[in-house]
Every structure is written in structure tokens, then in C-alpha cells.
XYZ file of C-alpha atoms in Angstrom:
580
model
C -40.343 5.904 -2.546
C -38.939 2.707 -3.801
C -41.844 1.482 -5.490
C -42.200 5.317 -7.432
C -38.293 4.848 -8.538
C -38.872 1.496 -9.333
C -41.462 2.585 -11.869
C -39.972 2.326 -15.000
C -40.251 5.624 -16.796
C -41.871 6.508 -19.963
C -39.310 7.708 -22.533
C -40.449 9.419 -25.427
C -40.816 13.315 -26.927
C -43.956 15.207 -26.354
C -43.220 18.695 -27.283
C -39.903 20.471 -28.348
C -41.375 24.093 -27.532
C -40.668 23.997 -23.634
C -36.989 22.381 -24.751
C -36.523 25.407 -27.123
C -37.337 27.737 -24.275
C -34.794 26.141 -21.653
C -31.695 26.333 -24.148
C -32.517 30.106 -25.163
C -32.860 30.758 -21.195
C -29.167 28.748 -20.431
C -27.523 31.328 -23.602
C -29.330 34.556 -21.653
C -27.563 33.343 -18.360
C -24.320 33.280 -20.809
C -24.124 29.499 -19.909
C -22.996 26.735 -22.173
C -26.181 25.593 -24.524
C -27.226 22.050 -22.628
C -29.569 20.294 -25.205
C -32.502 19.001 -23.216
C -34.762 16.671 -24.532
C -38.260 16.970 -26.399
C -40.813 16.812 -23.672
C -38.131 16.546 -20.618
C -39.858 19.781 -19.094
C -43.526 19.306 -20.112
C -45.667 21.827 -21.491
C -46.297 23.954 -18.714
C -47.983 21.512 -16.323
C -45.383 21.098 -13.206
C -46.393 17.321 -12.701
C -45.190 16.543 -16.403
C -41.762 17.661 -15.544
C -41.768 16.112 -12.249
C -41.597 19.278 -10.234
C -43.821 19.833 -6.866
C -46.970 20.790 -6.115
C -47.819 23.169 -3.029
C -48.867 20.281 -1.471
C -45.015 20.096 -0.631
C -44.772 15.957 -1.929
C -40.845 14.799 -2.502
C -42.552 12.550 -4.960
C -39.458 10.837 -4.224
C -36.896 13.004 -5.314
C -33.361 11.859 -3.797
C -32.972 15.408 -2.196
C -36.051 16.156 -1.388
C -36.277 18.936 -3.320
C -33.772 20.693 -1.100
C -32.058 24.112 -2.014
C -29.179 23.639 -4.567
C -26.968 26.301 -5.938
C -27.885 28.110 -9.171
C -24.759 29.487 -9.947
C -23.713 29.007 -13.819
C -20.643 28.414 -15.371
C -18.883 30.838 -17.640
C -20.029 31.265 -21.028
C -15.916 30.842 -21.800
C -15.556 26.505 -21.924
C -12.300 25.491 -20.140
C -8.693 26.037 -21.631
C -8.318 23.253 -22.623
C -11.081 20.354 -24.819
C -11.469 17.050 -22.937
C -12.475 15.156 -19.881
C -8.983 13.989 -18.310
C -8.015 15.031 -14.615
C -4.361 15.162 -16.045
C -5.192 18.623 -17.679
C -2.797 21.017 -15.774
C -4.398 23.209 -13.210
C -4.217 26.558 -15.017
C -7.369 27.612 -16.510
C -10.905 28.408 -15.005
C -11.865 27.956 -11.293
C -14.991 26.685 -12.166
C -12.958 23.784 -14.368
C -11.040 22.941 -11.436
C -12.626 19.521 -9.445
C -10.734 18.664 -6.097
C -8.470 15.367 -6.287
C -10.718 13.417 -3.957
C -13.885 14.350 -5.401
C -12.850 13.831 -8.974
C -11.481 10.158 -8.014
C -14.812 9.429 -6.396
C -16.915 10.022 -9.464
C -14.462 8.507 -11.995
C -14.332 5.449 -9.677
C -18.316 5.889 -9.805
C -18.404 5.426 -13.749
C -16.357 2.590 -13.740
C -18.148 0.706 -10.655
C -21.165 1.148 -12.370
C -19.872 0.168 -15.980
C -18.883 -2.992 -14.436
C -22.395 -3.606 -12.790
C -24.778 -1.682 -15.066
C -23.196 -1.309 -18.602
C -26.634 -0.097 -20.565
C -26.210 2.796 -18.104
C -23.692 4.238 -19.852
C -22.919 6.834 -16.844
C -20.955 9.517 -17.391
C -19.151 10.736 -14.528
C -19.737 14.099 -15.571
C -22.889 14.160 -14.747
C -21.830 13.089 -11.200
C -19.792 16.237 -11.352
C -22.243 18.248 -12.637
C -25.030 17.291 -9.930
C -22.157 17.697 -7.267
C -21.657 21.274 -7.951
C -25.027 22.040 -7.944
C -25.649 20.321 -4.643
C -22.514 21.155 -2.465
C -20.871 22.516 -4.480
C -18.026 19.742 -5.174
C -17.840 18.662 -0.895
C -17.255 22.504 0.026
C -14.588 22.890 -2.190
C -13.405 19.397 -1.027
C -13.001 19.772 1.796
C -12.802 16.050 2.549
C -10.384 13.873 4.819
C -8.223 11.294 3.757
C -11.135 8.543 3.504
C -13.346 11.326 1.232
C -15.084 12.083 4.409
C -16.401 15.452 4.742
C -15.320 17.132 7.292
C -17.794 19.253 9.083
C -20.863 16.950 7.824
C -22.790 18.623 4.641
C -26.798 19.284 6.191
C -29.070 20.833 4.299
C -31.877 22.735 6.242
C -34.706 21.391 8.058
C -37.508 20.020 5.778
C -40.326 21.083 7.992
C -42.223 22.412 5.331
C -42.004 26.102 6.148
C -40.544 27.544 2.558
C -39.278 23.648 2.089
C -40.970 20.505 1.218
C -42.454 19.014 5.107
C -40.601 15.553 5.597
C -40.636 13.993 8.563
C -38.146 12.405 10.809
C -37.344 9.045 8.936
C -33.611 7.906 10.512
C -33.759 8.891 14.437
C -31.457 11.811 13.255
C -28.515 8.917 12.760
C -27.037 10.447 9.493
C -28.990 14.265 9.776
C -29.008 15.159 13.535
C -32.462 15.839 13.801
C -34.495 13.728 15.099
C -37.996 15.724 14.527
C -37.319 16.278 10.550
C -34.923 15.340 7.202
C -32.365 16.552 6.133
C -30.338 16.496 2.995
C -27.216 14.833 4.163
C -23.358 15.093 2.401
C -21.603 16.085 -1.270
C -24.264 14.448 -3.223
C -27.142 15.640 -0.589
C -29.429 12.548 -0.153
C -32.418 12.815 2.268
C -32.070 10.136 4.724
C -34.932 7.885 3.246
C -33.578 7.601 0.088
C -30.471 6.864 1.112
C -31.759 3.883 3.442
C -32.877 2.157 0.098
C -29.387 3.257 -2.641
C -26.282 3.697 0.584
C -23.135 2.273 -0.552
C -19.844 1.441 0.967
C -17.614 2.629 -1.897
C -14.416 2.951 0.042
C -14.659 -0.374 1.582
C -14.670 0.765 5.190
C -17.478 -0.992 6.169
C -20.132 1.678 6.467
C -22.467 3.542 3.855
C -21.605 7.228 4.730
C -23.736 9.920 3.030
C -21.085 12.396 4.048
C -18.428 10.119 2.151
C -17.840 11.522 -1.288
C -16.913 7.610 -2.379
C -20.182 6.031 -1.231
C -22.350 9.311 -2.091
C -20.884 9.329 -5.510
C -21.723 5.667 -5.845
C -24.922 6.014 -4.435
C -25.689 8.788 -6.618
C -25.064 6.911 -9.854
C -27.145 3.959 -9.216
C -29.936 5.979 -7.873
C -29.697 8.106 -11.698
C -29.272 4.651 -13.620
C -32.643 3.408 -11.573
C -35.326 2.154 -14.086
C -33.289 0.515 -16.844
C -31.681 4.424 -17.624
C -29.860 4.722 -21.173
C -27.795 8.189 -20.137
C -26.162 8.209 -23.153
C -29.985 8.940 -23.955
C -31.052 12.927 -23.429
C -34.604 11.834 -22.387
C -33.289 9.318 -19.444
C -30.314 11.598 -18.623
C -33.626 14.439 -17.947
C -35.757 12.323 -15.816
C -32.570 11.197 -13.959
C -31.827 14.483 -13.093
C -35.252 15.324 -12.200
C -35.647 12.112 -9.847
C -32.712 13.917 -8.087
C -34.591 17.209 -7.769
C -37.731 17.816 -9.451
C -37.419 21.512 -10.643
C -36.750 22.576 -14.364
C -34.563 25.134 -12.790
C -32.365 22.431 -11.221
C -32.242 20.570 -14.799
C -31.114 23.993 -16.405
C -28.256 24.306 -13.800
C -27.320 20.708 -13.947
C -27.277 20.833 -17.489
C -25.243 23.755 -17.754
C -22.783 22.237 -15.483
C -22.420 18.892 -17.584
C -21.789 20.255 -21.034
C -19.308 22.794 -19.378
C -17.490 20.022 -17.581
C -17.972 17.628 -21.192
C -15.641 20.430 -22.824
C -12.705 19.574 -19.980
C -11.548 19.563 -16.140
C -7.980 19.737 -14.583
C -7.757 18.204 -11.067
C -7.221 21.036 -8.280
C -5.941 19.282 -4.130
C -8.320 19.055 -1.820
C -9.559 22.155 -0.160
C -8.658 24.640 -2.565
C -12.308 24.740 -4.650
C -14.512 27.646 -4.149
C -18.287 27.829 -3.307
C -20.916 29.081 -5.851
C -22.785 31.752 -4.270
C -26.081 31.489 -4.889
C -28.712 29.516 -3.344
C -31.827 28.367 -5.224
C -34.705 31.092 -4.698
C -37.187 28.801 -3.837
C -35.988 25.644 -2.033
C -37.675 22.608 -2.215
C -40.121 23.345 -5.836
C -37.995 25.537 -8.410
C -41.170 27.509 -8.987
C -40.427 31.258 -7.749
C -39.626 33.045 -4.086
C -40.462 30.965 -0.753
C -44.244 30.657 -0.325
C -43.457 31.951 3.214
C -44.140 36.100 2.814
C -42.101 38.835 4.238
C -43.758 40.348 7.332
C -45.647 43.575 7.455
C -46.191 46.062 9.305
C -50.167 45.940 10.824
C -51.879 49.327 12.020
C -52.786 49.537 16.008
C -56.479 49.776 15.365
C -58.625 49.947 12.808
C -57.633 53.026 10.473
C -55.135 53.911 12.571
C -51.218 53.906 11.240
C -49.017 51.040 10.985
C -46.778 51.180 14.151
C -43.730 52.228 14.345
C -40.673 49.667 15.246
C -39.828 47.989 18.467
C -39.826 50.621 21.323
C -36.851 50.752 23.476
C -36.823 49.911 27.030
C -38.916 52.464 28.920
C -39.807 54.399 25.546
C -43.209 54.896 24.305
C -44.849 53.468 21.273
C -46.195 50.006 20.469
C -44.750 46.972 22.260
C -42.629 44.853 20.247
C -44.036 41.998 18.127
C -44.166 38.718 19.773
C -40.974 37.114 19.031
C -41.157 33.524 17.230
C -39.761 30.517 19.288
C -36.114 29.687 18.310
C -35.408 27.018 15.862
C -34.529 24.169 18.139
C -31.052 22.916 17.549
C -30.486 19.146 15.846
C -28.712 16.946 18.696
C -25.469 16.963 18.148
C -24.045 13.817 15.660
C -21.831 12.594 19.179
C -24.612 12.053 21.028
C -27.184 10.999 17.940
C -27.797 7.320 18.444
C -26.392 6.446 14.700
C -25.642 2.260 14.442
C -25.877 -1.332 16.424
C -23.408 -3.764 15.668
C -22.495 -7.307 16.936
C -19.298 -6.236 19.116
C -17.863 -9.922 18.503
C -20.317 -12.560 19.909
C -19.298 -16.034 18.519
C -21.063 -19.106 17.964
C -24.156 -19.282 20.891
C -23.609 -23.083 21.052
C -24.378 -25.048 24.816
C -25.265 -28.401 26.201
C -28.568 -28.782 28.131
C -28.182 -27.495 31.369
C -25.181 -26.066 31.024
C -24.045 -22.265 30.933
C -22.910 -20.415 27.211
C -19.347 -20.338 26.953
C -20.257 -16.856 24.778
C -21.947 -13.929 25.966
C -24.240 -11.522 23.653
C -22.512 -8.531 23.392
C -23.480 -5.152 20.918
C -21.577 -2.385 19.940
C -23.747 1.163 19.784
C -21.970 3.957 17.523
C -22.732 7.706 16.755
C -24.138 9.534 13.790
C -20.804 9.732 12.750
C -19.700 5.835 14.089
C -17.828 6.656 17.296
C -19.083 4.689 20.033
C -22.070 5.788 21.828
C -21.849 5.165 26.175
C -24.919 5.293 28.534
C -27.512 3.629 25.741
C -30.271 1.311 27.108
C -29.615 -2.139 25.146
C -32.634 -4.847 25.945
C -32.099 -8.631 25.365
C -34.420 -11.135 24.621
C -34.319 -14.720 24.856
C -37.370 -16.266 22.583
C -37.445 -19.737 21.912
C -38.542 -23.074 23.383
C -35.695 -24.521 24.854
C -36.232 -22.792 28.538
C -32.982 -21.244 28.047
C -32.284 -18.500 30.371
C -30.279 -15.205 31.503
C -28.747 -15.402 34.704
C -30.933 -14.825 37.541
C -33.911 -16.918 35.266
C -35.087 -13.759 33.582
C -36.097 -14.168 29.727
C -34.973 -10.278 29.059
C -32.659 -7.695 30.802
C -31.322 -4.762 29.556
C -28.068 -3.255 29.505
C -26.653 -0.143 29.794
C -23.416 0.510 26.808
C -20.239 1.682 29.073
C -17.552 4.473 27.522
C -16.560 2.015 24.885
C -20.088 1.804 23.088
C -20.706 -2.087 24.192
C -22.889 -3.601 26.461
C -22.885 -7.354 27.368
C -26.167 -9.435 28.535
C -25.471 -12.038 31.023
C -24.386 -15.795 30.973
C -27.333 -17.640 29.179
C -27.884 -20.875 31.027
C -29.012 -23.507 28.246
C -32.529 -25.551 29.287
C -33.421 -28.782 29.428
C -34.867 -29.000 25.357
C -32.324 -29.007 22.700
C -33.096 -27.022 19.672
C -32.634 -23.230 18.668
C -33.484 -19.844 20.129
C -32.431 -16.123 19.461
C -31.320 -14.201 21.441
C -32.751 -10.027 20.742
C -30.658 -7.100 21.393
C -33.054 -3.347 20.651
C -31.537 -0.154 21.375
C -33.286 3.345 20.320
C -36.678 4.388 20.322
C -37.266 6.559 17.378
C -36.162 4.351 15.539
C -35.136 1.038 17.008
C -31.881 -1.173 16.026
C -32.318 -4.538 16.098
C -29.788 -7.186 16.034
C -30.875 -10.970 16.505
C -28.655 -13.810 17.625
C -29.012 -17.301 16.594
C -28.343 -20.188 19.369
C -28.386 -23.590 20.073
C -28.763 -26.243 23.038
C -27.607 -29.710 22.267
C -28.669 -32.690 24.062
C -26.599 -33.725 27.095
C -23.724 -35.637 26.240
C -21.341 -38.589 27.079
C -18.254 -39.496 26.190
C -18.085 -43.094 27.550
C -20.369 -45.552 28.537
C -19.884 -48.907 30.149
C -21.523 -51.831 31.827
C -21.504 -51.806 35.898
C -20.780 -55.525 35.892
C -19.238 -58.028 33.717
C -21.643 -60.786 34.923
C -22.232 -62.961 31.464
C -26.249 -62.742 30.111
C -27.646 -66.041 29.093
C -30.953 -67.135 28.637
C -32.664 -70.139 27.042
C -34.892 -70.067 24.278
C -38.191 -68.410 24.514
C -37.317 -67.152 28.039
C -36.468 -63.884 29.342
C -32.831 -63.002 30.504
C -32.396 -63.187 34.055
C -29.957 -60.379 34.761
C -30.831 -56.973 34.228
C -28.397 -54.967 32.241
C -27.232 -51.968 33.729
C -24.883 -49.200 32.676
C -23.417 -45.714 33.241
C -22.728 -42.875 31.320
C -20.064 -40.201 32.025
C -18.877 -36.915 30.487
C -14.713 -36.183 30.999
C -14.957 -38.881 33.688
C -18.283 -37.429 35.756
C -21.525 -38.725 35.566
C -23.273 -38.258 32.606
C -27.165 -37.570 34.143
C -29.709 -36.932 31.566
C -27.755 -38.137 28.464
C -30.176 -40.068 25.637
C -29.419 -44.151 24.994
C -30.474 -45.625 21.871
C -30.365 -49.164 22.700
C -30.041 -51.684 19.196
C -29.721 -55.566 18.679
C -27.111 -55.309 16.137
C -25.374 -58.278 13.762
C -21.842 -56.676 13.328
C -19.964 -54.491 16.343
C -20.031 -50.955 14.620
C -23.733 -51.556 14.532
C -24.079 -51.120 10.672
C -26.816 -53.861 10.622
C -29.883 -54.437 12.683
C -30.685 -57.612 13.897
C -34.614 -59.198 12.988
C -33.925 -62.640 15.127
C -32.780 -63.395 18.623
C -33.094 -61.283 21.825
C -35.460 -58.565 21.955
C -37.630 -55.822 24.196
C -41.390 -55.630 24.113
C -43.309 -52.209 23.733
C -45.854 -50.975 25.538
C -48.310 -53.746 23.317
C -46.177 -56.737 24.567
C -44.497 -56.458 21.026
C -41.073 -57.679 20.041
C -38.962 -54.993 19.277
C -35.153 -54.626 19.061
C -34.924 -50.645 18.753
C -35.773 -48.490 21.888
C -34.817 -44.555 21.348
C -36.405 -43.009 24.706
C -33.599 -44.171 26.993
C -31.941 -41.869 29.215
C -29.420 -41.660 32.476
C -30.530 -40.807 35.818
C -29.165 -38.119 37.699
C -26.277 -40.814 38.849
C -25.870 -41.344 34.732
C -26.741 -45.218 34.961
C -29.668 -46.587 32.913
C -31.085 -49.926 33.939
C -32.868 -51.649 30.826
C -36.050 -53.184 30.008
C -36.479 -56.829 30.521
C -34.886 -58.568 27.408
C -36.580 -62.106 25.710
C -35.191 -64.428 23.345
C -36.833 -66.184 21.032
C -36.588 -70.010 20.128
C -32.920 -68.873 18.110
C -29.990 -70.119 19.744
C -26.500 -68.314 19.625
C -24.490 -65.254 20.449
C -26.364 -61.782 19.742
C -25.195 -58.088 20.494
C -26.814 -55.339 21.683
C -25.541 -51.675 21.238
C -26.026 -48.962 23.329
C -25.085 -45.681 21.976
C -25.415 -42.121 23.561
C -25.672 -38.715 22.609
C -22.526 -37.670 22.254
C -20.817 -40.767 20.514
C -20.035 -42.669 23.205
C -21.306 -46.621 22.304
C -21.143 -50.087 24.226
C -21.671 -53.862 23.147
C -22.649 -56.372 24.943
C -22.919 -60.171 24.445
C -26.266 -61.698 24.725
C -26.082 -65.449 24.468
C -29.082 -67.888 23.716
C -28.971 -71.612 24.559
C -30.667 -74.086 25.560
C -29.640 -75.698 29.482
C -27.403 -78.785 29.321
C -29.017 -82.498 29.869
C -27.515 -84.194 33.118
C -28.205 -88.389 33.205
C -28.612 -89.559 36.494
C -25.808 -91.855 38.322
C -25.896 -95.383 39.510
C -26.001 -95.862 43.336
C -22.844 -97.580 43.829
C -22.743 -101.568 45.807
C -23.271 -101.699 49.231
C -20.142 -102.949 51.015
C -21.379 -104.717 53.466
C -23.923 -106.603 51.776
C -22.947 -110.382 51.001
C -22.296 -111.387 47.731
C -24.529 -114.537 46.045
C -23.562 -118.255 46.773
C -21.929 -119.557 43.586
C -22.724 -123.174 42.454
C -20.140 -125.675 42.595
């Protein structure tokens, strides 16, 4: 459907005969003379002016091709010339449009003039194509939002006397889960209003049975294709992407030059139905392809029988009765919507439990919330993050409020992201998807486990080992990545190329190691350190994940020379003869 309305339209006349025929047919039905354009209805081929084969194709038409109301307007144009809802309310019923339904299309025009000026949408036209389809919300018979109130369904489309469409929406905006429906005041099919729904009113939701949004909806979708409707040949396909029937484009026509000539504004409620239904729903070519039944004769040559005996009479037996239509589901127990029902940022620490719990809200056709609907989660993702219990996916029943909740996630032992799935429904499945994320574990101190000074001479290997612990709001710290870095400057903004250094797994010098981490006790003993033939005072920084950094002072030096003493005099030994 979206790639056929996305086809841009050839404009152009191709014969004015067929054109000439529709206005003399709109003055015999003593209805306003709507100009159509050269060509807009073809020359007699019901492809050229868009209408339906038998083959029952929407050819996607907005409505489907549903029934519409054929009802004209007066040959007598309103009291009064013009197009402003000010007009006061005396005059015509038919020039009468209800207060909520005549704000929706003039907020229409001016949405759209704003977003789609070469349009040049007349709201009019909106009018005109809502009294043919509902004929103006029942009357308006709309709530405060522009709601209609019951919801506007047109029949099934199950191809018996109407175009065969199949179930496209789960019945979330129609009811019926087995086949379409045209839906609300402007009468979209569920399909097509998947692809044009708008939220008009700014509620939130894009409500077919909201005169706001449908109105809305219902321009765009006639402006599709880079439209001119100021233009009689684009203002005739438009109408015929709505409903592909000449017939339709008479009546719409009729309706638009009658409500060109001037409205007045009637309240809400107080509009009146047309009263005739198109005679051949769904292809605007005649009476229903489905014949009337007739009577058949018992036997061959015999009579036709008469009708249904009465208990215990004679005569034939009655004619098998057909199955009853079965009824849509109701809209309050229609699975309509799933929302996020306020789960915040999935955000945890490796091997720790989610502060935040997935949680989904699951509404109605008509958005109440929905109890008793099977919700499945889904963890996918590397991290080994986990529902409680270690189960990857559990599913959830929603309680009277519409929500349902999965259980505490329990973060892995890999940081990274996951998602977290939540699918409800099975004709037609809602999915909402979660991002998360497990961090590394973290520490917010770190400190040596001695204070014992580290000296070594050049070319020699420190003695000590250097050992430290990590901890996390004053507990041990287990698991938590050390970057380990001979430094020149405390805040460790310049790496050090001389002095001490550790030796990879080659026996090279290096003075970076990165795959450092705390034992389940959060210490970390390090590598053997060297130092090369450079004497002086080095640091080393340790830094963990988390922020949490300690220097330490590694000094270089060669050992201090010792001479050795004198043995002092004996005592006792006698001291040389001196010479006289």
C-alpha cells in the first residue's frame, strides 16, 4: 500500500466526455454542479478511474472501498455565501457542521499549511469526505477530546458484497480479529492507518475514532504524492485514493462545492445522518454481486416449494439456515497497545542485581488497561546477565492494572550491553525492547597493605613485592580491573620511558600492564618490578575501575660504600725501647 501511494501520480487530461457526463448526472440528482476534471473518471475503463475490479483489490484505497453514504445536498446553496463557522446557525441542516468536527478539519488545513504548503488543502474537502463517510462523526457525536463515542466500524471486509481484506491489526482499532474494518469519522481501514495515524490532539495516541487525528490523518493521506488541491486533477485522484468509485467522487464533489458556498457551526450532537448507503459497497459499480435467494423446485419439474413449514405441518423442510456472523471481540478485551509502564535506566555493576525492573503496560482497543495478558521477556546479549532464578526468559502475566513486571536481572560477569525483550499478542505481536548495561566492577579506594619503603639498585629487581587492596563503600572490592603505570607527575598525565619497569610475557621491559585485577579478598599482588641502570625516585600509579588511584614511590640507588676500620692497639703489648 505504501509503495502504490507513494507512486507519484500522473496528472494530465485525457478526455472531457466522461467529465461532461458526471456534472450533467450531479444537476439530475438536483446537486450543486462539482467541476471534475478532464480524464479524472476515464473513458469507461474502471482501472483508469481507479475503481475495483471483481477481483475485490483495495488497490490501496484508504477505506477500502467501504460503503459511504450517497446522499446529496440540496440543489438550494446555504443562506448565506462563505466558508466561516461564525455564520449563525439558521439556514440548511445539511450546512450545519458540529463544533468539534468543524475545529478538527480547520485545525487540519492549517497543520498541514504549516507542513505541506504546495498542498493547498482545503478543509472543505475534509468536510466534504466526512459526510460522505460518517456522516460528520454521527452527527458529532464526539466527547470532549473529539472522541467518538460508540466507535465508528464499518462492516466486515470479508469479501462477501465487500472488497475481502484480511485481518491486518489483531482487531486493536476494528474488533475483529479475522477481517478489516473501516474504523472512525474519516473511516480508515486499519492498514492504512498503520502507515498516515496521527496524534492531532496531543494525547499521546493516534486514534482513528478521534475526529482530530482522523482529520489530520485524512489530509496528509489526500496531499500524498506531491498533491496541488488547488488543482481539479489532484483534488480527483485524491478523492479516489480515498475510495475508488466515480460514484464516491460525484458525492464528494457535490458535498465540497455545496460546503465552498458556506457552513454555520451547529454543538455537538445535534447533526443528522444521511440516509442512504452506497448500493454497492466496496466498487461503486451497481447492486452487491451477492444475489437475492430463490426459491428452487423439490425435484426436477416439480414446483418451487412453498415457505418454511411450521412445526409439525407438512410441506418442505426449511432451508438450511446460514451460520451466524460471528461477533468482533469486544474493544475491552481486544489486545490494542504495549507500552513501557516506566522502566528507567537498566544500568548495573558486574555481579550485582538491577536497581530497575522491566516493567510494560498492555492497553485495550480503546487504551484502557488490559489484565490477564501473557507478557514474555527476553534477555539477549553477551554479558551472562540473568533473571532471577538464572533463566534467560520468563513470562508474565499483566494484573488488573494492565502491567506486568519481569524479575530482578542479576548483571554477569562481562560488561557491555544487552536488551532486554518484552512480546505480548499473537496475531499480531507487540514488541518493546529495552536497552541495558553492566559496568565493570568498581572501587572507590585503593591502598597499599604496607608502608614498607621499595628500593632497589640499579639493574636489579625490587625486593619487596607490592601489594594492595581495593574496596567499594569500605568492603572489598573483588574482581575490580588495575591499570598499573610508571608515571613522571602524580595525576599520572605523563608516562614514564626510564627507570623501574615490568617484563611481559617475552622478558620485555614494559611500564603499562592493563590485565590486573583483585581477588575475591580485593588485594592484587604485582609482578616483579626491575630497574634499570637510572638512579632516582620513580612513581608508579595504580588506578581502578571506578576512579579510585594510588602512587607509590619507587626509589633507585645504588648501595652505600663502607671502608673498613683499623684494629685498635693492643693494651697489653709493650711499647718499643726508645734510644737515649
Amino acid at each position: 500500500m505504501a509503495a502504490h501511494m507513494r507512486r507519484r501520480l500522473r496528472k494530465g487530461a485525457t478526455t472531457t466526455a466522461v467529465a461532461a457526463a458526471a456534472v450533467a448526472a450531479l444537476a439530475a440528482s438536483q446537486a450543486p454542479a462539482a467541476t471534475l476534471a478532464d480524464g479524472s473518471a476515464g473513458s469507461g475503463d474502471p482501472k483508469a478511474a481507479g475503481e475495483d475490479t471483481a477481483s475485490g483489490e483495495t488497490d490501496g484505497a484508504a477505506t477500502g472501498n467501504s460503503p459511504y453514504y450517497t446522499d446529496l445536498p440540496p440543489l438550494v446553496t446555504p443562506d448565506k455565501p462563505g466558508s466561516s463557522s461564525n455564520l449563525p446557525a439558521a439556514g440548511s441542516a445539511e450546512a450545519g457542521i458540529p463544533a468539534s468536527v468543524l475545529a478538527a478539519y480547520k485545525q487540519a488545513e492549517r497543520t498541514v499549511a504549516t507542513t505541506d504548503p504546495s498542498c493547498r488543502l482545503p478543509w472543505q474537502l475534509l468536510a466534504a469526505i466526512g459526510k460522505v463517510e460518517s456522516g460528520q462523526a454521527r452527527g458529532g457525536r464526539v466527547d470532549a477530546n473529539g472522541t467518538a463515542s460508540p466507535r465508528i466500524l464499518g462492516p466486515a471486509l470479508n469479501g462477501q458484497g465487500f472488497a475481502l481484506i484480511k485481518d491486518t491489526d489483531g482487531g486493536a482499532y476494528d474488533g475483529d480479529a479475522v477481517h478489516d474494518r473501516a474504523v472512525g469519522p474519516m473511516q480508515f481501514i486499519p492498514s492504512t492507518w498503520a502507515s498516515w495515524g496521527q496524534d492531532a490532539n496531543g494525547d499521546g495516541r493516534k486514534d482513528p475514532n478521534n475526529i482530530y487525528d482522523a482529520a489530520l490523518a485524512a489530509g496528509r493521506y489526500l496531499c500524498a504524492n506531491d498533491r496541488d488541491l488547488a488543482l481539479a486533477a489532484d483534488l480527483d485522484q485524491a478523492v479516489l485514493s480515498y475510495n475508488r468509485s466515480t460514484e464516491y467522487l460525484r458525492t464528494v464533489r457535490s458535498w465540497y462545492s455545496y460546503y465552498q458556498r458556506g457552513t454555520h457551526e451547529i454543538p455537538d450532537g445535534t447533526g443528522t445522518l444521511p440516509s442512504t448507503p452506497s448500493p454497492s459497497p466496496g466498487t461503486g459499480s451497481g447492486p452487491s454481486a451477492t444475489p437475492s435467494p430463490k426459491p428452487s423446485p423439490d425435484k426436477p419439474g416439480g414446483k418451487p416449494s412453498p415457505g418454511p413449514s411450521k412445526p409439525g405441518g407438512g410441506g418442505s423442510t426449511s432451508p438450511t439456515p446460514k451460520p451466524p456472523t460471528p461477533k468482533p471481540t469486544p474493544p475491552s478485551a481486544t489486545f490494542g497497545s504495549l507500552e513501557n509502564a516506566g522502566t528507567g535506566p537498566l544500568r548495573a555493576t558486574a555481579g550485582q542485581e538491577f536497581d530497575e525492573r522491566v516493567s510494560v503496560l498492555a492497553r485495550n482497543a480503546v487504551g484502557a488497561p488490559l489484565a490477564k495478558v501473557p507478557v514474555t521477556f527476553t534477555v539477549t546479549g553477551g554479558t551472562g546477565t540473568l533473571f532471577a532464578g538464572g533463566k534467560k526468559t520468563v513470562t508474565v502475566r499483566t494484573g488488573a492494572d494492565g502491567t506486568a513486571t519481569a524479575p530482578k536481572l542479576r548483571a554477569g560477569e562481562k560488561a557491555g550491553e544487552f536488551t532486554v525483550t518484552a512480546v505480548a499478542g499473537t496475531v499480531r505481536p507487540r514488541t518493546l525492547t529495552y536497552a541495558a548495561t553492566v559496568t565493570a566492577r568498581q572501587a572507590d579506594a585503593i591502598a597499599r597493605t604496607d608502608e614498607k619503603a621499595l628500593v632497589a639498585a640499579p639493574g636489579e629487581k625490587f625486593a619487596d613485592a607490592v601489594t594492595v587492596k581495593a574496596t567499594y563503600k569500605d568492603a572489598a572490592a573483588a574482581g575490580v580491573a588495575v591499570t598499573a603505570t610508571m608515571v613522571k607527575d602524580r595525576l599520572g598525565v605523563i608516562d614514564n620511558d626510564k627507570g623501574p619497569y615490568f617484563k611481559d610475557a617475552d622478558g620485555k621491559p614494559v611500564r603499562t600492564l592493563t590485565t590486573l585485577t583483585t581477588d575475591a579478598d580485593g588485594q592484587l599482588r604485582l609482578p616483579e618490578i626491575f630497574a634499570d641502570d637510572n638512579e632516582g625516585t620513580y612513581l608508579l600509579r595504580l588506578t581502578t575501575e571506578g576512579g579510585a588511584s594510588v602512587v607509590i614511590e619507587l626509589t633507585v640507588k645504588a648501595p652505600e660504600e663502607t671502608t673498613p676500620e683499623e684494629p685498635a692497639p693492643d693494651a697489653t703489648e709493650t711499647p718499643a725501647a726508645t734510644k737515649p
